[in-house]
mmCIF file of C-alpha atoms in Angstrom:
data_model
loop_
_atom_site.group_PDB
_atom_site.id
_atom_site.type_symbol
_atom_site.label_atom_id
_atom_site.label_comp_id
_atom_site.label_asym_id
_atom_site.label_seq_id
_atom_site.Cartn_x
_atom_site.Cartn_y
_atom_site.Cartn_z
ATOM 1 C CA MET P 1 98.002 28.543 67.465
ATOM 2 C CA ALA P 2 100.762 30.662 65.950
ATOM 3 C CA ALA P 3 98.544 33.751 66.081
ATOM 4 C CA HIS P 4 97.750 33.070 69.717
ATOM 5 C CA THR P 5 101.445 32.669 70.484
ATOM 6 C CA SER P 6 102.351 35.951 68.727
ATOM 7 C CA GLN P 7 99.617 37.818 70.626
ATOM 8 C CA SER P 8 100.998 36.436 73.885
ATOM 9 C CA VAL P 9 104.479 37.587 72.938
ATOM 10 C CA VAL P 10 103.239 41.082 72.044
ATOM 11 C CA LYS P 11 101.285 41.311 75.314
ATOM 12 C CA ALA P 12 104.285 40.171 77.309
ATOM 13 C CA ALA P 13 106.471 42.714 75.532
ATOM 14 C CA GLY P 14 103.928 45.449 76.288
ATOM 15 C CA ASP P 15 103.845 44.415 79.944
ATOM 16 C CA ASP P 16 107.641 44.518 80.044
ATOM 17 C CA ASP P 17 107.654 48.031 78.521
ATOM 18 C CA THR P 18 105.115 49.174 81.115
ATOM 19 C CA VAL P 19 107.211 47.735 83.925
ATOM 20 C CA VAL P 20 110.355 49.376 82.508
ATOM 21 C CA ALA P 21 108.553 52.744 82.150
ATOM 22 C CA ARG P 22 107.297 52.534 85.717
ATOM 23 C CA GLY P 23 110.767 51.625 86.898
ATOM 24 C CA ARG P 24 112.258 54.594 85.055
ATOM 25 C CA SER P 25 109.599 56.914 86.493
ATOM 26 C CA ARG P 26 110.307 55.668 89.992
ATOM 27 C CA ARG P 27 114.054 56.026 89.491
ATOM 28 C CA THR P 28 113.547 59.573 88.148
ATOM 29 C CA ASP P 29 111.367 60.563 91.094
ATOM 30 C CA SER P 30 113.755 58.993 93.555
ATOM 31 C CA GLY P 31 116.658 60.595 91.682
ATOM 32 C CA HIS P 32 115.098 64.056 91.996
ATOM 33 C CA LYS P 33 114.387 63.517 95.679
ATOM 34 C CA GLY P 34 117.850 62.086 96.226
ATOM 35 C CA GLY P 35 119.412 65.031 94.362
ATOM 36 C CA LEU P 36 117.499 67.495 96.519
ATOM 37 C CA ARG P 37 118.561 65.680 99.675
ATOM 38 C CA ARG P 38 122.188 65.650 98.518
ATOM 39 C CA ALA P 39 122.022 69.353 97.692
ATOM 40 C CA LEU P 40 120.594 70.150 101.124
ATOM 41 C CA ALA P 41 123.138 67.919 102.836
ATOM 42 C CA THR P 42 126.065 69.281 100.845
ATOM 43 C CA HIS P 43 125.130 72.966 100.825
ATOM 44 C CA TRP P 44 123.259 73.196 104.124
ATOM 45 C CA TYR P 45 125.501 76.046 105.266
ATOM 46 C CA ALA P 46 124.647 78.118 102.188
ATOM 47 C CA TRP P 47 120.931 77.473 102.676
ATOM 48 C CA ALA P 48 121.248 78.469 106.330
ATOM 49 C CA MET P 49 122.962 81.738 105.356
ATOM 50 C CA VAL P 50 120.394 82.554 102.689
ATOM 51 C CA ALA P 51 117.327 81.699 104.795
ATOM 52 C CA PRO P 52 117.422 84.861 107.005
ATOM 53 C CA VAL P 53 117.719 87.080 103.929
ATOM 54 C CA VAL P 54 114.784 85.343 102.262
ATOM 55 C CA LEU P 55 112.771 85.669 105.460
ATOM 56 C CA VAL P 56 113.548 89.374 105.830
ATOM 57 C CA LEU P 57 112.728 90.060 102.179
ATOM 58 C CA GLY P 58 109.489 88.162 102.562
ATOM 59 C CA VAL P 59 108.509 90.272 105.559
ATOM 60 C CA ILE P 60 109.705 93.628 104.201
ATOM 61 C CA ILE P 61 108.673 93.207 100.559
ATOM 62 C CA GLY P 62 106.418 90.193 100.242
ATOM 63 C CA TRP P 63 103.856 91.045 102.912
ATOM 64 C CA PRO P 64 103.410 94.741 101.943
ATOM 65 C CA LEU P 65 103.082 93.672 98.306
ATOM 66 C CA VAL P 66 100.362 91.149 99.111
ATOM 67 C CA LYS P 67 98.628 93.682 101.365
ATOM 68 C CA GLY P 68 98.801 96.352 98.670
ATOM 69 C CA VAL P 69 97.311 94.072 96.022
ATOM 70 C CA TYR P 70 94.522 93.146 98.439
ATOM 71 C CA LEU P 71 93.762 96.790 99.298
ATOM 72 C CA SER P 72 93.598 97.655 95.601
ATOM 73 C CA LEU P 73 90.657 95.258 95.339
ATOM 74 C CA THR P 74 88.712 96.984 98.141
ATOM 75 C CA ASP P 75 87.221 100.424 98.833
ATOM 76 C CA ALA P 76 89.485 101.107 101.836
ATOM 77 C CA ASN P 77 89.936 104.705 102.938
ATOM 78 C CA GLU P 78 90.617 106.492 106.202
ATOM 79 C CA ARG P 79 86.918 106.412 107.120
ATOM 80 C CA ASN P 80 86.390 102.658 106.930
ATOM 81 C CA VAL P 81 89.725 101.092 107.950
ATOM 82 C CA SER P 82 90.288 99.790 111.451
ATOM 83 C CA ARG P 83 91.495 102.509 113.823
ATOM 84 C CA THR P 84 91.763 103.322 117.495
ATOM 85 C CA ILE P 85 90.439 106.596 118.894
ATOM 86 C CA GLY P 86 91.399 106.926 122.542
ATOM 87 C CA ALA P 87 90.260 103.760 124.272
ATOM 88 C CA ARG P 88 87.795 102.908 121.539
ATOM 89 C CA HIS P 89 88.742 100.539 118.733
ATOM 90 C CA ILE P 90 86.741 100.741 115.510
ATOM 91 C CA GLU P 91 86.737 97.696 113.251
ATOM 92 C CA ALA P 92 87.297 97.934 109.506
ATOM 93 C CA THR P 93 84.169 98.185 107.348
ATOM 94 C CA TYR P 94 85.659 98.363 103.859
ATOM 95 C CA GLU P 95 84.418 95.875 101.291
ATOM 96 C CA PHE P 96 85.781 93.877 98.395
ATOM 97 C CA VAL P 97 85.044 95.625 95.084
ATOM 98 C CA GLY P 98 87.086 93.551 92.640
ATOM 99 C CA LEU P 99 88.650 95.427 89.747
ATOM 100 C CA ASP P 100 86.537 98.571 90.137
ATOM 101 C CA ASN P 101 89.522 100.620 91.291
ATOM 102 C CA TYR P 102 91.575 99.607 88.257
ATOM 103 C CA VAL P 103 88.709 100.502 85.928
ATOM 104 C CA ALA P 104 88.346 103.888 87.638
ATOM 105 C CA VAL P 105 92.066 104.716 87.543
ATOM 106 C CA LEU P 106 92.639 103.552 83.973
ATOM 107 C CA GLY P 107 89.540 105.422 82.816
ATOM 108 C CA ASP P 108 90.636 108.660 84.493
ATOM 109 C CA PRO P 109 92.446 111.132 82.162
ATOM 110 C CA VAL P 110 94.795 111.891 85.052
ATOM 111 C CA PHE P 111 96.390 108.460 84.700
ATOM 112 C CA LEU P 112 97.342 109.083 81.077
ATOM 113 C CA GLN P 113 98.706 112.535 81.934
ATOM 114 C CA ARG P 114 100.850 111.144 84.751
ATOM 115 C CA LEU P 115 102.013 108.225 82.616
ATOM 116 C CA VAL P 116 103.079 110.433 79.695
ATOM 117 C CA TRP P 117 105.050 112.802 81.910
ATOM 118 C CA THR P 118 106.580 109.898 83.863
ATOM 119 C CA VAL P 119 107.809 108.311 80.629
ATOM 120 C CA LEU P 120 109.197 111.628 79.349
ATOM 121 C CA TRP P 121 110.832 112.298 82.712
ATOM 122 C CA THR P 122 112.388 108.822 82.786
ATOM 123 C CA VAL P 123 113.641 108.881 79.190
ATOM 124 C CA GLY P 124 115.031 112.407 79.580
ATOM 125 C CA CYS P 125 116.832 111.664 82.838
ATOM 126 C CA VAL P 126 118.266 108.300 81.785
ATOM 127 C CA SER P 127 119.444 109.463 78.362
ATOM 128 C CA VAL P 128 121.148 112.612 79.667
ATOM 129 C CA THR P 129 122.618 110.761 82.657
ATOM 130 C CA PHE P 130 124.009 107.993 80.476
ATOM 131 C CA THR P 131 125.503 110.443 77.977
ATOM 132 C CA LEU P 132 127.199 112.567 80.627
ATOM 133 C CA GLY P 133 128.353 109.487 82.535
ATOM 134 C CA LEU P 134 129.886 108.032 79.388
ATOM 135 C CA VAL P 135 131.678 111.281 78.522
ATOM 136 C CA LEU P 136 133.077 111.693 82.030
ATOM 137 C CA ALA P 137 134.068 108.021 82.254
ATOM 138 C CA ASN P 138 136.047 108.339 79.005
ATOM 139 C CA MET P 139 137.758 111.454 80.310
ATOM 140 C CA LEU P 140 138.703 109.825 83.620
ATOM 141 C CA ASN P 141 139.921 106.667 81.889
ATOM 142 C CA ARG P 142 142.959 108.574 80.623
ATOM 143 C CA GLU P 143 146.155 109.373 82.459
ATOM 144 C CA PHE P 144 146.464 113.030 83.504
ATOM 145 C CA ARG P 145 147.582 114.992 86.519
ATOM 146 C CA GLY P 146 145.025 115.254 89.325
ATOM 147 C CA ARG P 147 142.828 112.444 88.024
ATOM 148 C CA ALA P 148 142.110 111.124 91.531
ATOM 149 C CA ALA P 149 140.986 114.580 92.702
ATOM 150 C CA TYR P 150 138.634 114.913 89.731
ATOM 151 C CA ARG P 151 137.187 111.491 90.463
ATOM 152 C CA MET P 152 136.494 112.428 94.067
ATOM 153 C CA ALA P 153 134.887 115.719 93.012
ATOM 154 C CA LEU P 154 132.612 114.022 90.492
ATOM 155 C CA ILE P 155 131.581 111.304 92.947
ATOM 156 C CA LEU P 156 130.748 113.873 95.641
ATOM 157 C CA PRO P 157 127.058 114.306 94.641
ATOM 158 C CA TRP P 158 126.648 110.540 95.134
ATOM 159 C CA ALA P 159 128.101 110.732 98.662
ATOM 160 C CA VAL P 160 125.799 113.546 99.783
ATOM 161 C CA PRO P 161 122.343 112.375 100.975
ATOM 162 C CA GLY P 162 119.744 112.909 98.286
ATOM 163 C CA PHE P 163 117.440 115.130 100.313
ATOM 164 C CA VAL P 164 120.349 117.438 101.184
ATOM 165 C CA SER P 165 121.207 117.842 97.499
ATOM 166 C CA VAL P 166 117.571 118.510 96.604
ATOM 167 C CA PHE P 167 117.211 121.196 99.289
ATOM 168 C CA ALA P 168 120.457 122.796 98.106
ATOM 169 C CA TRP P 169 119.143 122.925 94.553
ATOM 170 C CA ARG P 170 115.836 124.294 95.782
ATOM 171 C CA PHE P 171 117.745 127.193 97.315
ATOM 172 C CA LEU P 172 119.676 127.689 94.070
ATOM 173 C CA PHE P 173 116.427 127.747 92.086
ATOM 174 C CA ASN P 174 114.719 130.271 94.379
ATOM 175 C CA ARG P 175 113.228 132.988 92.189
ATOM 176 C CA ASP P 176 113.993 135.962 94.432
ATOM 177 C CA ASN P 177 117.098 134.966 96.393
ATOM 178 C CA GLY P 178 118.518 132.035 94.452
ATOM 179 C CA ILE P 179 122.128 132.146 93.326
ATOM 180 C CA LEU P 180 121.254 131.264 89.733
ATOM 181 C CA ASN P 181 118.916 134.221 89.324
ATOM 182 C CA LYS P 182 121.431 136.472 91.074
ATOM 183 C CA LEU P 183 124.008 135.491 88.467
ATOM 184 C CA LEU P 184 121.528 136.092 85.670
ATOM 185 C CA ASP P 185 120.571 139.451 87.150
ATOM 186 C CA GLY P 186 124.240 140.427 87.251
ATOM 187 C CA GLY P 187 124.402 139.749 83.520
ATOM 188 C CA GLY P 188 121.316 141.829 82.810
ATOM 189 C CA ILE P 189 119.041 138.797 82.247
ATOM 190 C CA ALA P 190 115.581 138.660 83.790
ATOM 191 C CA ALA P 191 114.963 136.188 86.592
ATOM 192 C CA VAL P 192 113.869 132.722 85.506
ATOM 193 C CA PRO P 193 110.869 131.143 87.299
ATOM 194 C CA TRP P 194 112.695 127.856 87.789
ATOM 195 C CA LEU P 195 110.090 126.283 90.059
ATOM 196 C CA ASP P 196 107.085 128.527 89.350
ATOM 197 C CA ASP P 197 106.596 127.838 85.645
ATOM 198 C CA PRO P 198 105.478 124.354 84.513
ATOM 199 C CA THR P 199 108.044 124.086 81.696
ATOM 200 C CA TRP P 200 110.954 125.421 83.748
ATOM 201 C CA ALA P 201 109.909 123.221 86.698
ATOM 202 C CA LYS P 202 110.130 120.113 84.497
ATOM 203 C CA PHE P 203 113.544 121.192 83.282
ATOM 204 C CA SER P 204 114.635 121.796 86.887
ATOM 205 C CA VAL P 205 113.593 118.399 88.251
ATOM 206 C CA ILE P 206 115.316 116.626 85.342
ATOM 207 C CA ALA P 207 118.501 118.656 85.957
ATOM 208 C CA VAL P 208 118.560 117.768 89.659
ATOM 209 C CA ASN P 209 117.931 114.081 89.023
ATOM 210 C CA VAL P 210 120.707 114.031 86.422
ATOM 211 C CA TRP P 211 123.021 115.671 88.972
ATOM 212 C CA LEU P 212 122.239 112.869 91.416
ATOM 213 C CA GLY P 213 122.496 110.047 88.866
ATOM 214 C CA VAL P 214 125.653 110.926 86.923
ATOM 215 C CA PRO P 215 128.150 109.698 89.575
ATOM 216 C CA PHE P 216 126.705 106.175 89.630
ATOM 217 C CA MET P 217 126.591 106.023 85.845
ATOM 218 C CA MET P 218 130.136 107.354 85.562
ATOM 219 C CA VAL P 219 131.599 104.884 88.055
ATOM 220 C CA ALA P 220 129.822 101.909 86.467
ATOM 221 C CA LEU P 221 130.898 102.845 82.941
ATOM 222 C CA LEU P 222 134.429 103.627 84.112
ATOM 223 C CA GLY P 223 134.681 100.104 85.493
ATOM 224 C CA GLY P 224 133.479 98.773 82.154
ATOM 225 C CA LEU P 225 136.050 100.852 80.259
ATOM 226 C CA GLN P 226 138.882 99.589 82.419
ATOM 227 C CA SER P 227 137.897 96.003 81.646
ATOM 228 C CA ILE P 228 138.410 96.508 77.883
ATOM 229 C CA PRO P 229 141.886 95.235 76.863
ATOM 230 C CA GLY P 230 144.200 98.059 75.848
ATOM 231 C CA GLU P 231 145.671 95.888 73.088
ATOM 232 C CA LEU P 232 142.483 96.355 71.075
ATOM 233 C CA TYR P 233 142.990 100.127 70.981
ATOM 234 C CA GLU P 234 146.666 99.746 70.112
ATOM 235 C CA ALA P 235 145.910 97.374 67.246
ATOM 236 C CA ALA P 236 143.151 99.641 65.924
ATOM 237 C CA GLU P 237 145.428 102.675 66.110
ATOM 238 C CA MET P 238 148.151 100.830 64.214
ATOM 239 C CA ASP P 239 145.590 99.966 61.531
ATOM 240 C CA GLY P 240 144.826 103.661 61.130
ATOM 241 C CA ALA P 241 141.457 103.769 62.919
ATOM 242 C CA SER P 242 140.337 107.234 63.992
ATOM 243 C CA ALA P 243 139.276 108.109 67.536
ATOM 244 C CA TRP P 244 135.605 107.919 66.542
ATOM 245 C CA GLN P 245 136.105 104.526 64.879
ATOM 246 C CA ARG P 246 137.849 103.183 67.980
ATOM 247 C CA PHE P 247 135.032 104.487 70.151
ATOM 248 C CA ARG P 248 132.338 103.070 67.890
ATOM 249 C CA HIS P 249 133.832 99.633 67.203
ATOM 250 C CA ILE P 250 135.710 98.941 70.460
ATOM 251 C CA THR P 251 134.400 101.083 73.309
ATOM 252 C CA LEU P 252 130.661 100.809 72.695
ATOM 253 C CA PRO P 253 130.634 97.023 72.082
ATOM 254 C CA GLY P 254 132.903 96.538 75.097
ATOM 255 C CA LEU P 255 130.492 98.503 77.281
ATOM 256 C CA ARG P 256 127.340 96.801 76.019
ATOM 257 C CA ALA P 257 126.872 94.437 78.963
ATOM 258 C CA VAL P 258 127.514 97.150 81.565
ATOM 259 C CA SER P 259 125.413 99.683 79.675
ATOM 260 C CA MET P 260 122.379 97.413 79.467
ATOM 261 C CA THR P 261 122.493 96.780 83.214
ATOM 262 C CA VAL P 262 122.937 100.382 84.320
ATOM 263 C CA ILE P 263 120.269 101.604 81.906
ATOM 264 C CA LEU P 264 117.787 99.111 83.339
ATOM 265 C CA LEU P 265 118.618 100.044 86.938
ATOM 266 C CA SER P 266 118.556 103.762 86.184
ATOM 267 C CA THR P 267 115.196 103.428 84.442
ATOM 268 C CA ILE P 268 113.618 101.652 87.420
ATOM 269 C CA TRP P 269 115.085 104.131 89.921
ATOM 270 C CA THR P 270 114.057 107.176 87.886
ATOM 271 C CA PHE P 271 110.561 105.847 87.236
ATOM 272 C CA ASN P 272 110.075 105.666 91.009
ATOM 273 C CA MET P 273 112.121 108.741 91.965
ATOM 274 C CA PHE P 274 109.858 110.194 94.628
ATOM 275 C CA PRO P 275 112.270 112.414 96.642
ATOM 276 C CA VAL P 276 113.359 114.739 93.814
ATOM 277 C CA ILE P 277 109.818 115.538 92.660
ATOM 278 C CA PHE P 278 108.273 115.800 96.104
ATOM 279 C CA LEU P 279 111.023 117.765 97.847
ATOM 280 C CA LEU P 280 111.759 120.112 94.948
ATOM 281 C CA THR P 281 108.314 120.983 93.574
ATOM 282 C CA ARG P 282 105.802 118.828 95.506
ATOM 283 C CA GLY P 283 104.373 117.986 92.105
ATOM 284 C CA GLY P 284 103.829 121.637 91.207
ATOM 285 C CA PRO P 285 103.300 124.187 90.023
ATOM 286 C CA GLY P 286 99.775 122.852 90.079
ATOM 287 C CA ASP P 287 100.288 119.215 89.189
ATOM 288 C CA SER P 288 102.618 119.727 86.224
ATOM 289 C CA THR P 289 105.489 117.635 87.620
ATOM 290 C CA GLU P 290 103.462 114.883 89.271
ATOM 291 C CA ILE P 291 104.630 111.406 88.283
ATOM 292 C CA LEU P 292 102.925 108.102 88.979
ATOM 293 C CA VAL P 293 104.606 107.452 92.312
ATOM 294 C CA THR P 294 103.896 110.952 93.685
ATOM 295 C CA GLN P 295 100.267 110.554 92.610
ATOM 296 C CA ALA P 296 100.083 107.330 94.624
ATOM 297 C CA PHE P 297 101.519 109.202 97.619
ATOM 298 C CA ARG P 298 98.998 112.010 97.142
ATOM 299 C CA GLU P 299 96.092 109.574 97.183
ATOM 300 C CA ALA P 300 97.262 107.976 100.437
ATOM 301 C CA PHE P 301 98.444 110.994 102.444
ATOM 302 C CA ILE P 302 97.238 114.292 100.981
ATOM 303 C CA THR P 303 93.734 113.928 99.554
ATOM 304 C CA SER P 304 90.822 113.949 101.969
ATOM 305 C CA PRO P 305 89.587 111.412 102.777
ATOM 306 C CA ARG P 306 92.808 109.513 102.253
ATOM 307 C CA ASP P 307 92.084 106.828 99.687
ATOM 308 C CA PHE P 308 94.257 103.821 100.519
ATOM 309 C CA ALA P 309 92.613 101.622 97.890
ATOM 310 C CA ALA P 310 93.301 104.112 95.092
ATOM 311 C CA SER P 311 96.892 104.562 96.274
ATOM 312 C CA ALA P 312 97.417 100.793 96.297
ATOM 313 C CA THR P 313 95.931 100.590 92.803
ATOM 314 C CA TRP P 314 98.402 103.182 91.519
ATOM 315 C CA GLY P 315 101.209 101.251 93.183
ATOM 316 C CA VAL P 316 100.230 97.934 91.618
ATOM 317 C CA LEU P 317 99.948 99.572 88.189
ATOM 318 C CA ILE P 318 103.443 101.025 88.598
ATOM 319 C CA LEU P 319 104.764 97.563 89.448
ATOM 320 C CA LEU P 320 103.041 96.029 86.419
ATOM 321 C CA LEU P 321 104.424 98.709 84.100
ATOM 322 C CA LEU P 322 107.965 98.136 85.344
ATOM 323 C CA MET P 323 107.588 94.354 85.047
ATOM 324 C CA ILE P 324 106.380 94.718 81.455
ATOM 325 C CA PHE P 325 109.289 97.021 80.684
ATOM 326 C CA ALA P 326 111.792 94.588 82.216
ATOM 327 C CA LEU P 327 110.369 91.658 80.223
ATOM 328 C CA VAL P 328 110.420 93.585 76.941
ATOM 329 C CA TYR P 329 113.919 94.845 77.702
ATOM 330 C CA ARG P 330 115.132 91.327 78.463
ATOM 331 C CA ARG P 331 113.623 89.963 75.271
ATOM 332 C CA SER P 332 115.250 92.700 73.186
ATOM 333 C CA LEU P 333 118.624 91.885 74.765
ATOM 334 C CA ARG P 334 118.233 88.210 73.952
ATOM 335 C CA LYS P 335 117.439 89.054 70.329
ATOM 336 C CA GLN P 336 120.696 91.020 70.232
ATOM 337 C CA GLY P 337 122.566 87.991 71.558
ATOM 338 C CA GLU P 338 123.039 89.324 75.070
ATOM 339 C CA VAL P 339 122.625 86.799 77.898
ATOM 340 C CA TRP P 340 120.700 88.338 80.761
#
């Protein structure tokens, strides 16, 4: 009888626990729903303001991205896509081929060549741009006569449209009539094939991209420098710290957050910097300055027949590479204690 009574008590307790658990689950679900309703009711104006932006981004970025991924899984080219010739409309006949395009691109030696040069181009541009931007930002962070005029002069390349700057540099690099070779000729130095030699062409495109990128880097780092309290420098100077020690232990740590952000942005922009390569060298001489994004353009608009599937495949691979880089970069920052 006692055993039966204890079993009944245990069963009743178990039933009570089940009821309590169900009650908690229901309260949690209702709490989440109620919290969402309260958030929508409280911040409806913010949601209404954000909704058009989300919609526009979805149309401008989301749909082309989905379309590009889909095309990369087909054999679409200019011969089998839907098109209209006069009054006649021809339906699309391309087929789904799965990952065949990715296998073909990744197995092609051209992909490795473009990837290696793209990485070298990106690292070279970002490192030189960051170094020059940091030097100029430190110079402009000091008080001297005409500082505002110098700032305006250094920001000027950023204000000029990129294609205008590239065409100006193309004229400067002209082998026969360019100003640079005229200056060299006046000094008794033979003309340099700036855009006609593969090595010099790579140097030239990096120089032009650095010219375009330094103003942004300088302004961003200058803002970071001005946010560092001056009392830190005064205290370090009173303690006998040298200029290099102040730079190393105060300036660089103070710029870490800004530096990490601008390096990431500059890397993404440079990795996809189509205008400088295409307008300055068109990937030449030969294909020595072709990067991944110009190769994708070539597949879609220059090769015959135009291979839209291959171009989309190159584009998706570029996106994946940048996503991997961003994830690795973010993880490295977190290991260093940076919140990003």
